[in-house]
């Protein structure tokens, strides 16, 4: 229910919209979110020539109080229940695009120093701290607070349809965190030194016995001890391991072998706890060089795919309790036993698609099924091809019928079937497409889920919910009944599109859906109607150059008797299930990844949570957290 990781810098922050009477005033903000502002607008922008535009004279020096004049407007105090300053709701829709809103607050810091701000906005924005702009303005920026009380002023312009800002503060401290509720936290080696794509920790762990197994960039399967998070071993499954005896005679193989040896040495250092940040950054470069070297050996077989948004390792492995089955975004599939001994490895090549391959594999009967452009069923015992079904055409960056979500398996009568993200139903024993609905739901990001005889899919650019009732007996085609629940999002802010990236949670007749901007929609499944909607307090950060982390993508989960909702920057809500919104706890993990690097940032979260017994496992781009008793 309760966990947190807070830096000393953020732990000491307090906010107050009103001028504080003393240094003890204000409200603590351990999640980095200011919930009290003075706002004014819409205010016309006045052209100042080379100096730019302003709304009011001496903007940077403003220090208003509630009720003060702001041009022809008045400063008013607002209290928020999330990080969203939704100016359309607070001030009304602007009639002119050449305007802006101002938001002012005061922050107390006992020590001062540098702080990072994640600032989501749809159009032009400006921030002043004590009258000074940051050295670099952007979605991420660093500001300096003085010891004591500080003035913070935002100026936000409206977009075509949306007008809002979500500022969230993070510290830049090193090793000064206070932790509550963690059994352990283990850093992982795959975080990438860039904001976009690769190594973002999109895959969840699977549990077998006393161990956790997960994938990490670029081609690693990692085993961790469940009790304390200690890394037991790392196994690579890349193009290099796929080389045949004849390919090993190629002149380029010796160089590939030397590169692989350097990667192995870094992995060994990581398991021993001795690897440095510089070595881990070097590992990413070596992995790229290894792929290039293998392409020299066989240009077709080792085509060196571009890095998918989720990274090459952004998938959840599958397990039957005896073996771990892995698939990577460049077409490598592999099977290991739970001790790390490789059973088989193969490569399947397909032309890349926009954003890259992103569907986690599944086990169905005696088959391990992966999706690229074809749906490929692999014999679990041998690694051979059981069947292959073309789902989309072989070429084209945005092919029709393509989907980004993972698959789900269920039965219709005695027949095992696979549900695809585009709405198709495939028979598992031979790969035949036995049902599809027109129009096909192309490019769906949401993975379908099954509850009894019903399946749940997102449609219409991932915005609505389709509830399909599957028949009790199998026929060709199956008699499938569909119902679409329209989900209206116009009352809520969005960044690009109001997409659902998360699968729904279906529990006791209600479906819980969260969109990329953090809006919760609860649907009565039987009635096919929306029960309520809520803009969640999840500290959402959205920017175009965030790869798979550009919005909330973690599916709601039932943990014990409560619903867990997770944001992409480690904000988390625990709430009671039911037809009314009843939050129980707000939690936050503050953590820096790539510390000291130009891409230093708050850790992003994409992977779905995994619960077992009295433990909850959360995987971020830079590490995995075990929540519960030590």
Coordinates of C-alpha atoms in Angstrom, one line a residue:
X1 CA 0.0 0.0 0.0
X2 CA 2.7 2.5 1.0
X3 CA 6.2 3.0 -0.5
X4 CA 8.4 5.9 -1.4
X5 CA 11.9 6.9 -2.4
X6 CA 12.5 10.7 -1.9
X7 CA 15.7 12.7 -2.2
X8 CA 16.6 14.9 0.7
X9 CA 16.3 17.9 -1.6
X10 CA 12.7 17.2 -2.6
X11 CA 11.8 16.0 0.9
X12 CA 12.6 19.4 2.2
X13 CA 10.4 21.4 -0.3
X14 CA 7.2 23.2 0.7
X15 CA 4.8 25.3 -1.4
X16 CA 2.5 28.2 -0.7
X17 CA 0.6 30.4 -3.2
X18 CA 0.1 33.0 -0.5
X19 CA 3.1 35.0 0.9
X20 CA 4.2 32.9 3.9
X21 CA 4.3 34.5 7.3
X22 CA 7.4 32.5 8.4
X23 CA 9.8 29.8 7.3
X24 CA 7.7 27.0 8.8
X25 CA 4.7 27.8 6.6
X26 CA 3.6 25.9 3.4
X27 CA 2.8 22.4 2.5
X28 CA 5.3 19.6 2.0
X29 CA 5.6 18.1 -1.5
X30 CA 7.5 14.8 -1.3
X31 CA 6.2 13.8 -4.8
X32 CA 7.6 17.0 -6.3
X33 CA 4.1 18.3 -7.2
X34 CA 2.9 21.9 -6.4
X35 CA -0.8 21.9 -5.6
X36 CA -1.4 25.5 -4.9
X37 CA -1.0 28.3 -7.5
X38 CA -2.1 31.9 -8.3
X39 CA -3.2 32.0 -11.9
X40 CA -4.2 34.8 -14.3
X41 CA -5.4 34.8 -17.9
X42 CA -6.0 34.7 -20.7
X43 CA -3.6 37.6 -21.1
X44 CA -2.7 39.0 -24.5
X45 CA 0.9 38.7 -25.5
X46 CA 2.5 42.0 -26.3
X47 CA 5.3 42.0 -28.9
X48 CA 8.5 43.4 -27.4
X49 CA 10.6 43.1 -30.6
X50 CA 14.0 41.6 -29.9
X51 CA 13.1 41.1 -26.3
X52 CA 10.3 38.7 -27.2
X53 CA 6.7 38.8 -26.0
X54 CA 5.3 39.6 -22.5
X55 CA 1.9 39.5 -20.9
X56 CA 2.5 42.1 -18.1
X57 CA 5.2 44.6 -17.5
X58 CA 8.2 43.2 -15.6
X59 CA 6.9 39.7 -15.8
X60 CA 10.0 38.1 -14.3
X61 CA 9.7 40.3 -11.2
X62 CA 6.0 39.5 -10.5
X63 CA 5.2 38.6 -6.9
X64 CA 1.4 38.7 -6.8
X65 CA -1.2 38.0 -4.1
X66 CA -4.7 36.6 -4.6
X67 CA -7.0 39.4 -5.8
X68 CA -4.3 41.6 -7.3
X69 CA -4.9 43.0 -10.7
X70 CA -3.2 41.2 -13.7
X71 CA -3.9 43.7 -16.5
X72 CA -7.6 43.5 -17.0
X73 CA -7.7 40.1 -15.2
X74 CA -7.3 39.2 -11.5
X75 CA -5.0 36.8 -9.9
X76 CA -6.9 33.9 -8.3
X77 CA -5.8 31.1 -6.1
X78 CA -6.4 27.5 -7.2
X79 CA -5.9 24.2 -5.4
X80 CA -5.1 21.1 -7.5
X81 CA -5.6 17.4 -6.9
X82 CA -3.0 16.5 -9.4
X83 CA 0.0 18.1 -11.1
X84 CA -2.2 19.3 -14.0
X85 CA -2.7 23.0 -14.4
X86 CA -5.6 22.6 -16.9
X87 CA -6.1 26.3 -18.0
X88 CA -9.0 25.4 -20.2
X89 CA -10.9 24.2 -17.2
X90 CA -9.5 26.9 -14.8
X91 CA -9.7 29.9 -17.1
X92 CA -12.0 28.9 -20.0
X93 CA -11.2 28.3 -23.6
X94 CA -9.2 31.2 -25.1
X95 CA -10.8 33.0 -28.1
X96 CA -7.4 34.1 -29.4
X97 CA -4.3 32.0 -29.8
X98 CA -2.0 34.9 -29.2
X99 CA -2.5 34.8 -25.4
X100 CA -1.0 33.1 -22.4
X101 CA -1.7 32.1 -18.8
X102 CA 0.4 32.9 -15.9
X103 CA 0.8 30.6 -12.8
X104 CA 2.7 31.7 -9.8
X105 CA 3.7 30.0 -6.5
X106 CA 6.3 30.1 -3.8
X107 CA 8.7 27.3 -2.9
X108 CA 10.7 26.8 0.3
X109 CA 13.9 24.9 0.2
X110 CA 16.0 24.6 3.4
X111 CA 19.3 24.2 1.4
X112 CA 18.6 25.5 -2.1
X113 CA 20.6 24.1 -5.0
X114 CA 19.8 22.6 -8.4
X115 CA 16.5 20.9 -9.1
X116 CA 15.2 19.2 -12.3
X117 CA 11.8 20.0 -13.6
X118 CA 9.8 17.8 -16.0
X119 CA 7.4 20.2 -17.6
X120 CA 4.7 18.9 -19.9
X121 CA 3.0 21.5 -22.1
X122 CA 1.3 21.5 -25.5
X123 CA 2.8 24.8 -26.9
X124 CA 5.2 27.6 -26.0
X125 CA 6.2 27.8 -22.3
X126 CA 8.4 29.9 -20.1
X127 CA 9.5 29.6 -16.5
X128 CA 11.3 32.0 -14.1
X129 CA 12.7 31.1 -10.7
X130 CA 13.4 34.2 -8.7
X131 CA 13.2 36.2 -11.9
X132 CA 15.7 34.0 -13.8
X133 CA 15.2 31.7 -16.7
X134 CA 16.9 28.3 -16.8
X135 CA 20.0 28.0 -19.0
X136 CA 18.1 25.7 -21.3
X137 CA 14.4 25.8 -21.8
X138 CA 12.7 22.5 -22.6
X139 CA 10.5 19.7 -21.4
X140 CA 13.3 18.8 -19.0
X141 CA 15.3 21.7 -17.5
X142 CA 17.4 22.5 -14.4
X143 CA 16.7 25.4 -12.2
X144 CA 18.4 26.8 -9.1
X145 CA 16.5 27.4 -5.8
X146 CA 17.9 29.7 -3.1
X147 CA 17.8 28.7 0.5
X148 CA 14.5 29.8 2.0
X149 CA 11.5 31.0 0.0
X150 CA 11.6 31.2 -3.9
X151 CA 9.3 32.7 -6.5
X152 CA 8.3 30.4 -9.4
X153 CA 6.4 31.8 -12.4
X154 CA 5.1 29.9 -15.4
X155 CA 3.9 31.4 -18.7
X156 CA 2.0 28.9 -20.8
X157 CA 0.5 29.5 -24.3
X158 CA -2.5 27.4 -25.6
X159 CA -2.2 24.9 -28.4
X160 CA -4.8 24.3 -31.0
X161 CA -7.2 22.5 -28.7
X162 CA -5.4 22.1 -25.4
X163 CA -4.0 24.5 -22.8
X164 CA -2.2 23.1 -19.7
X165 CA 1.0 22.5 -17.9
X166 CA 2.3 19.7 -15.6
X167 CA 5.4 20.8 -13.7
X168 CA 7.0 18.1 -11.5
X169 CA 10.2 18.8 -9.4
X170 CA 13.0 16.2 -8.9
X171 CA 16.2 16.5 -7.0
X172 CA 19.7 16.1 -8.4
X173 CA 21.2 14.7 -5.2
X174 CA 23.4 11.6 -5.1
X175 CA 22.9 8.9 -2.6
X176 CA 20.7 11.0 -0.2
X177 CA 17.4 9.1 -0.6
X178 CA 15.0 8.1 2.1
X179 CA 13.2 4.8 1.3
X180 CA 10.0 3.4 2.8
X181 CA 8.4 0.1 2.0
X182 CA 11.1 -1.5 -0.1
X183 CA 12.5 -5.0 0.4
X184 CA 15.3 -4.3 -2.0
X185 CA 16.2 -2.3 -5.1
X186 CA 18.7 -3.6 -7.8
X187 CA 20.0 -1.4 -10.6
X188 CA 20.1 -2.9 -14.0
X189 CA 22.7 -2.5 -16.8
X190 CA 20.5 -1.7 -19.8
X191 CA 19.6 2.0 -19.4
X192 CA 20.5 3.9 -22.5
X193 CA 22.3 7.3 -22.7
X194 CA 19.6 9.1 -24.6
X195 CA 16.0 10.2 -24.1
X196 CA 14.5 8.3 -27.1
X197 CA 14.2 4.6 -27.5
X198 CA 16.3 1.7 -26.4
X199 CA 16.8 0.2 -22.9
X200 CA 13.7 1.7 -21.4
X201 CA 12.8 -1.3 -19.3
X202 CA 9.5 -2.0 -21.0
X203 CA 9.4 -5.8 -20.2
X204 CA 8.2 -7.2 -16.9
X205 CA 9.9 -9.9 -14.9
X206 CA 8.6 -13.5 -14.7
X207 CA 8.9 -15.5 -11.5
X208 CA 10.0 -19.2 -11.3
X209 CA 10.6 -20.6 -7.8
X210 CA 13.1 -18.4 -5.9
X211 CA 14.2 -16.3 -8.9
X212 CA 13.1 -13.5 -11.2
X213 CA 13.9 -13.4 -14.9
X214 CA 13.8 -10.4 -17.1
X215 CA 15.3 -9.0 -20.3
X216 CA 17.8 -6.1 -20.5
X217 CA 19.5 -4.2 -23.3
X218 CA 20.5 -5.2 -25.7
X219 CA 20.2 -9.0 -25.7
X220 CA 20.5 -10.1 -22.1
X221 CA 18.4 -12.5 -20.0
X222 CA 19.1 -11.7 -16.3
X223 CA 18.3 -13.9 -13.4
X224 CA 17.9 -12.3 -9.9
X225 CA 17.4 -13.9 -6.6
X226 CA 13.9 -13.1 -5.4
X227 CA 14.7 -12.8 -1.7
X228 CA 17.3 -10.0 -2.0
X229 CA 17.5 -8.9 -5.7
X230 CA 21.1 -10.2 -6.1
X231 CA 22.0 -10.9 -9.8
X232 CA 22.7 -14.6 -10.2
X233 CA 23.7 -14.6 -13.9
X234 CA 23.4 -12.9 -17.3
X235 CA 23.0 -14.7 -20.6
X236 CA 23.3 -13.1 -24.0
X237 CA 21.0 -14.1 -26.9
X238 CA 22.2 -12.1 -29.9
X239 CA 23.1 -12.6 -33.6
X240 CA 26.6 -13.7 -32.4
X241 CA 25.2 -16.7 -30.7
X242 CA 23.3 -17.7 -33.8
X243 CA 26.4 -18.1 -36.0
X244 CA 26.7 -21.5 -37.7
X245 CA 30.0 -23.4 -38.0
X246 CA 30.4 -22.2 -41.6
X247 CA 29.8 -18.6 -40.6
X248 CA 32.4 -18.8 -37.9
X249 CA 35.0 -19.4 -40.6
X250 CA 34.2 -15.9 -42.1
X251 CA 37.0 -13.3 -41.8
X252 CA 34.7 -11.0 -39.8
X253 CA 33.9 -13.5 -37.1
X254 CA 37.2 -13.1 -35.3
X255 CA 36.5 -9.4 -34.8
X256 CA 32.9 -10.3 -33.7
X257 CA 34.3 -12.8 -31.2
X258 CA 36.7 -10.2 -29.7
X259 CA 33.8 -7.7 -29.3
X260 CA 31.6 -10.4 -27.7
X261 CA 34.5 -11.1 -25.3
X262 CA 34.5 -7.5 -24.1
X263 CA 30.8 -7.5 -23.6
X264 CA 31.1 -10.8 -21.6
X265 CA 33.7 -9.2 -19.4
X266 CA 31.5 -6.2 -18.6
X267 CA 28.6 -8.6 -17.9
X268 CA 30.8 -10.6 -15.5
X269 CA 31.8 -7.4 -13.8
X270 CA 28.1 -6.4 -13.4
X271 CA 27.3 -9.8 -11.8
X272 CA 30.2 -9.3 -9.5
X273 CA 29.1 -5.8 -8.6
X274 CA 32.2 -4.1 -10.0
X275 CA 31.0 -2.6 -13.3
X276 CA 31.3 1.2 -13.7
X277 CA 28.9 3.6 -15.4
X278 CA 31.5 4.1 -18.1
X279 CA 31.7 0.4 -18.8
X280 CA 27.9 0.1 -19.1
X281 CA 27.9 3.0 -21.6
X282 CA 30.7 1.3 -23.5
X283 CA 28.7 -2.0 -23.5
X284 CA 25.9 -0.3 -25.5
X285 CA 28.4 0.8 -28.1
X286 CA 30.0 -2.7 -28.2
X287 CA 26.5 -4.2 -28.8
X288 CA 26.0 -1.9 -31.8
X289 CA 29.4 -2.9 -33.2
X290 CA 28.7 -6.6 -32.7
X291 CA 25.5 -6.3 -34.7
X292 CA 27.4 -4.5 -37.5
X293 CA 30.1 -7.1 -37.5
X294 CA 27.6 -10.0 -37.8
X295 CA 26.0 -8.2 -40.7
X296 CA 29.3 -8.4 -42.6
X297 CA 29.1 -12.2 -42.2
X298 CA 25.5 -12.5 -43.6
X299 CA 23.7 -9.3 -44.6
X300 CA 20.3 -10.9 -45.0
X301 CA 20.3 -13.1 -41.9
X302 CA 21.8 -10.5 -39.6
X303 CA 20.1 -7.4 -41.1
X304 CA 20.9 -5.3 -38.0
X305 CA 17.4 -3.9 -37.3
X306 CA 17.0 -0.3 -36.1
X307 CA 16.4 -0.1 -32.4
X308 CA 12.6 -0.3 -31.6
X309 CA 11.1 2.3 -29.3
X310 CA 11.0 -0.3 -26.6
X311 CA 14.6 -1.4 -27.2
X312 CA 15.7 -4.8 -28.4
X313 CA 14.9 -6.2 -25.0
X314 CA 11.6 -4.4 -24.3
X315 CA 9.5 -7.6 -23.9
X316 CA 8.3 -9.8 -21.2
X317 CA 9.7 -13.4 -21.5
X318 CA 7.5 -16.4 -21.2
X319 CA 7.9 -19.4 -18.9
X320 CA 6.3 -22.8 -18.2
X321 CA 8.1 -23.1 -14.9
X322 CA 10.9 -25.2 -16.3
X323 CA 12.3 -23.0 -19.2
X324 CA 12.5 -19.3 -20.0
X325 CA 11.5 -18.4 -23.5
X326 CA 12.9 -15.0 -24.9
X327 CA 12.3 -13.0 -28.0
X328 CA 14.2 -9.8 -28.9
X329 CA 13.3 -7.0 -31.3
X330 CA 15.8 -7.9 -34.0
X331 CA 14.2 -11.4 -34.4
X332 CA 16.3 -13.5 -32.0
X333 CA 14.3 -16.2 -30.1
X334 CA 15.9 -18.4 -27.5
X335 CA 15.1 -20.9 -24.8
X336 CA 17.1 -21.3 -21.5
X337 CA 16.5 -23.6 -18.6
X338 CA 16.1 -21.9 -15.2
X339 CA 19.8 -22.4 -14.5
X340 CA 20.8 -20.4 -17.6
X341 CA 21.7 -23.2 -20.0
X342 CA 20.7 -22.4 -23.5
X343 CA 18.5 -25.0 -25.2
X344 CA 18.1 -23.4 -28.6
X345 CA 18.4 -20.1 -30.4
X346 CA 17.1 -18.9 -33.8
X347 CA 16.8 -15.8 -36.0
X348 CA 13.7 -14.7 -38.0
X349 CA 14.1 -11.6 -40.1
X350 CA 11.3 -9.2 -41.2
X351 CA 11.5 -5.6 -42.5
X352 CA 11.2 -3.0 -39.8
X353 CA 8.0 -1.1 -39.1
X354 CA 7.5 2.4 -37.6
X355 CA 8.4 2.4 -33.9
X356 CA 9.8 -1.1 -34.2
X357 CA 8.5 -4.5 -33.1
X358 CA 6.9 -4.3 -29.7
X359 CA 4.7 -7.4 -29.0
X360 CA 5.7 -9.6 -26.2
X361 CA 5.6 -13.4 -27.0
X362 CA 3.3 -15.9 -25.5
X363 CA 3.1 -19.7 -24.9
X364 CA 0.2 -21.6 -26.3
X365 CA 0.2 -25.3 -25.8
X366 CA 3.5 -26.7 -27.0
X367 CA 4.3 -23.5 -29.0
X368 CA 6.2 -20.3 -28.4
X369 CA 4.5 -17.6 -30.5
X370 CA 6.1 -14.3 -31.6
X371 CA 4.8 -11.5 -33.9
X372 CA 6.9 -9.5 -36.3
X373 CA 5.0 -9.1 -39.6
X374 CA 4.3 -12.8 -39.6
X375 CA 2.9 -14.7 -36.6
X376 CA 5.5 -17.4 -36.0
X377 CA 4.8 -20.5 -33.8
X378 CA 8.0 -22.1 -32.6
X379 CA 8.2 -25.6 -31.2
X380 CA 9.1 -25.2 -27.5
X381 CA 11.2 -28.3 -27.4
X382 CA 13.3 -28.0 -30.6
X383 CA 13.1 -24.3 -31.6
X384 CA 11.8 -25.4 -35.0
X385 CA 9.0 -23.7 -36.9
X386 CA 5.6 -25.2 -36.2
X387 CA 3.7 -22.8 -38.5
X388 CA 4.0 -19.3 -39.9
X389 CA 1.1 -17.0 -40.8
X390 CA 1.4 -13.8 -42.7
X391 CA -0.5 -11.1 -40.9
X392 CA 0.7 -8.0 -42.7
X393 CA 2.5 -7.5 -46.1
X394 CA 6.3 -8.0 -46.1
X395 CA 7.2 -4.4 -46.9
X396 CA 6.1 -0.9 -45.9
X397 CA 6.8 1.2 -42.8
X398 CA 3.2 1.4 -41.8
X399 CA 1.5 -1.8 -43.1
X400 CA -2.2 -2.4 -42.8
X401 CA -3.3 -4.9 -40.1
X402 CA -0.2 -4.1 -38.0
X403 CA -0.5 -3.9 -34.2
X404 CA 1.9 -3.0 -31.4
X405 CA 0.2 -4.7 -28.5
X406 CA 0.9 -8.2 -27.3
X407 CA -1.3 -11.3 -27.9
X408 CA -3.6 -13.2 -25.6
X409 CA -4.5 -16.9 -25.6
X410 CA -7.8 -18.5 -24.7
X411 CA -10.1 -21.3 -25.9
X412 CA -13.3 -21.4 -27.9
X413 CA -14.9 -24.8 -27.1
X414 CA -12.1 -27.3 -27.4
X415 CA -10.0 -25.1 -29.8
X416 CA -7.0 -23.1 -28.5
X417 CA -7.0 -19.6 -30.1
X418 CA -4.8 -16.6 -30.1
X419 CA -6.3 -13.1 -30.0
X420 CA -4.3 -10.4 -31.8
X421 CA -4.2 -6.7 -31.1
X422 CA -5.8 -5.9 -34.5
X423 CA -8.8 -8.0 -33.6
X424 CA -8.0 -11.2 -35.5
X425 CA -8.5 -14.6 -34.0
X426 CA -6.0 -17.3 -35.0
X427 CA -6.3 -21.0 -34.4
X428 CA -3.3 -22.1 -32.3
X429 CA -2.8 -25.6 -33.7
X430 CA -2.2 -24.5 -37.4
X431 CA -2.1 -20.7 -37.4
X432 CA -5.2 -20.2 -39.5
X433 CA -7.0 -16.8 -39.2
X434 CA -10.5 -17.9 -38.3
X435 CA -12.1 -14.6 -37.6
X436 CA -11.6 -10.9 -38.3
X437 CA -13.7 -7.9 -38.1
X438 CA -13.7 -5.1 -40.7
X439 CA -12.3 -2.5 -40.5
X440 CA -9.1 -4.0 -39.0
X441 CA -7.9 -2.2 -35.9
X442 CA -4.4 -1.4 -37.4
X443 CA -1.6 0.0 -35.2
X444 CA -3.4 -0.8 -31.9
X445 CA -1.0 -0.4 -29.0
X446 CA -3.3 -2.0 -26.4
X447 CA -3.0 -5.7 -25.7
X448 CA -6.3 -7.6 -25.6
X449 CA -7.3 -9.3 -22.3
X450 CA -9.8 -12.1 -21.6
X451 CA -12.3 -12.5 -18.8
X452 CA -14.4 -15.6 -19.1
X453 CA -16.1 -15.6 -22.5
X454 CA -15.4 -11.9 -23.1
X455 CA -12.4 -10.3 -24.7
X456 CA -11.5 -6.6 -24.5
X457 CA -9.8 -4.6 -27.2
X458 CA -9.1 -0.9 -27.8
X459 CA -10.3 0.5 -31.1
X460 CA -10.6 3.7 -33.1
X461 CA -6.9 4.7 -32.7
X462 CA -6.9 3.1 -29.2
X463 CA -9.6 5.4 -27.8
X464 CA -12.7 3.2 -27.4
X465 CA -13.3 -0.2 -25.9
X466 CA -14.6 -3.1 -27.9
X467 CA -16.1 -5.9 -25.8
X468 CA -16.4 -9.2 -27.7
X469 CA -18.4 -12.2 -26.5
X470 CA -16.8 -15.5 -27.7
X471 CA -19.1 -18.5 -28.3
X472 CA -19.1 -21.6 -26.2
X473 CA -18.4 -23.9 -29.1
X474 CA -15.9 -23.5 -32.0
X475 CA -17.0 -23.1 -35.6
X476 CA -15.4 -21.5 -38.7
X477 CA -15.9 -18.6 -38.4
X478 CA -16.7 -18.4 -34.7
X479 CA -19.9 -16.6 -33.9
X480 CA -18.4 -13.5 -32.2
X481 CA -20.6 -10.7 -30.9
X482 CA -19.1 -7.2 -30.6
X483 CA -20.1 -4.1 -28.7
X484 CA -18.2 -0.8 -28.7
X485 CA -18.1 1.6 -25.7
X486 CA -17.3 5.1 -26.9
X487 CA -14.9 6.8 -24.5
X488 CA -15.2 10.6 -24.7
X489 CA -12.0 12.5 -23.8
X490 CA -12.7 16.0 -24.9
X491 CA -13.1 17.3 -21.4
X492 CA -9.6 16.3 -20.5
X493 CA -6.2 17.6 -21.6
X494 CA -4.1 15.6 -24.0
X495 CA -0.6 15.9 -25.4
X496 CA -0.8 14.5 -29.0
X497 CA -3.8 12.2 -29.1
X498 CA -5.9 10.8 -26.2
X499 CA -4.8 7.2 -26.8
X500 CA -5.0 4.2 -24.6
X501 CA -1.7 2.4 -24.4
X502 CA -2.7 0.3 -21.4
X503 CA -4.8 -2.8 -21.4
X504 CA -8.0 -2.7 -19.3
X505 CA -8.2 -4.3 -15.9
X506 CA -11.5 -6.3 -15.7
X507 CA -12.7 -7.0 -12.2
X508 CA -16.2 -7.7 -10.7
X509 CA -18.1 -6.4 -13.8
X510 CA -16.0 -3.2 -14.2
X511 CA -13.3 -2.4 -16.8
X512 CA -10.6 0.1 -15.7
X513 CA -8.8 1.9 -18.5
X514 CA -6.0 4.6 -18.2
X515 CA -5.1 6.7 -21.2
X516 CA -1.6 8.1 -22.0
X517 CA -2.4 11.4 -20.3
X518 CA -3.4 9.6 -17.0
X519 CA -7.2 9.8 -17.4
X520 CA -9.0 6.8 -15.7
X521 CA -12.2 5.6 -17.3
X522 CA -14.3 3.0 -15.5
X523 CA -16.8 1.1 -17.6
X524 CA -19.8 -1.1 -16.6
X525 CA -19.1 -4.1 -18.8
X526 CA -22.7 -5.5 -18.7
X527 CA -24.3 -2.1 -19.5
X528 CA -21.6 -1.0 -21.9
X529 CA -21.5 2.4 -20.3
X530 CA -18.9 4.7 -18.7
X531 CA -19.4 4.8 -14.9
X532 CA -17.0 7.7 -14.2
X533 CA -13.8 9.3 -15.4
X534 CA -10.9 10.9 -13.4
X535 CA -7.7 12.8 -14.2
X536 CA -5.3 10.9 -12.0
X537 CA -2.5 12.2 -9.7
X538 CA 0.2 10.3 -11.5
X539 CA 2.9 13.0 -12.2
X540 CA 2.6 12.3 -15.9
X541 CA 5.4 13.5 -18.1
X542 CA 4.8 13.6 -21.9
X543 CA 7.1 14.8 -24.6
X544 CA 7.4 13.6 -28.2
X545 CA 11.0 12.4 -27.9
X546 CA 10.5 9.9 -25.1
X547 CA 10.2 6.7 -27.1
X548 CA 7.9 4.2 -25.4
X549 CA 7.8 6.4 -22.3
X550 CA 6.0 9.3 -24.0
X551 CA 2.8 8.6 -22.0
X552 CA 1.3 6.4 -19.4
X553 CA 1.6 2.8 -20.7
X554 CA 1.3 0.7 -17.5
X555 CA -1.9 -1.3 -17.3
X556 CA -4.0 -1.1 -14.1
X557 CA -3.5 -4.1 -11.9
X558 CA -5.4 -5.9 -9.2
X559 CA -3.0 -6.3 -6.3
X560 CA -4.6 -8.0 -3.4
X561 CA -8.0 -6.5 -3.1
X562 CA -7.1 -3.1 -4.5
X563 CA -6.4 -1.5 -7.8
X564 CA -2.9 -0.2 -8.6
X565 CA -2.4 2.6 -11.1
X566 CA 1.1 3.6 -12.2
X567 CA 2.4 6.6 -14.1
X568 CA 5.4 6.8 -16.4
X569 CA 7.5 8.8 -13.9
X570 CA 7.0 6.5 -10.9
X571 CA 3.9 8.1 -9.5
X572 CA 1.5 5.4 -8.2
X573 CA -2.0 5.3 -6.8
X574 CA -3.7 2.6 -4.8
X575 CA -7.5 2.7 -4.9
X576 CA -10.4 0.7 -3.9
X577 CA -12.2 -1.0 -6.8
X578 CA -15.9 -0.1 -7.4
X579 CA -18.2 2.4 -9.1
X580 CA -16.8 5.5 -7.2
X581 CA -13.2 6.8 -7.1
X582 CA -11.8 6.0 -3.7
X583 CA -8.0 6.5 -3.5
X584 CA -6.1 5.0 -0.6
X585 CA -2.5 6.0 -1.1
X586 CA -0.2 8.1 -3.3
X587 CA 3.3 6.7 -3.8
X588 CA 6.4 8.0 -5.6
X589 CA 9.8 6.6 -6.5
X590 CA 12.4 9.3 -7.2
X591 CA 15.5 8.1 -8.8
X592 CA 18.2 9.4 -11.2
X593 CA 19.4 7.3 -14.1
X594 CA 22.5 8.2 -16.2
X595 CA 23.8 10.3 -13.3
X596 CA 26.3 12.9 -14.4
X597 CA 25.6 12.3 -18.1
X598 CA 24.0 14.8 -20.5
X599 CA 20.9 12.5 -20.5
X600 CA 20.6 12.4 -16.7
X601 CA 16.9 12.1 -15.9
X602 CA 14.2 10.9 -13.6
X603 CA 13.8 7.2 -14.1
X604 CA 10.9 6.3 -16.4
X605 CA 8.5 3.4 -15.9
X606 CA 6.7 1.4 -18.6
X607 CA 6.6 -2.3 -17.5
X608 CA 3.5 -3.7 -15.9
X609 CA 3.8 -4.6 -12.2
X610 CA 4.1 -8.2 -11.0
X611 CA 2.7 -9.3 -7.6
X612 CA 3.4 -12.5 -5.7
X613 CA 2.5 -13.2 -2.1
X614 CA 3.3 -10.2 0.0
X615 CA 5.7 -8.7 -2.6
X616 CA 5.2 -6.3 -5.5
X617 CA 7.9 -6.0 -8.2
X618 CA 8.1 -2.8 -10.2
X619 CA 10.6 -2.6 -13.1
X620 CA 11.9 0.8 -14.2
X621 CA 14.3 1.7 -17.1
X622 CA 17.2 1.6 -14.7
X623 CA 16.3 -1.0 -12.1
X624 CA 13.8 -3.2 -10.3
X625 CA 12.1 -2.5 -7.0
X626 CA 10.7 -5.1 -4.6
X627 CA 8.0 -3.6 -2.4
X628 CA 7.2 -5.4 0.8
X629 CA 8.9 -6.7 3.9
X630 CA 12.6 -7.5 3.8

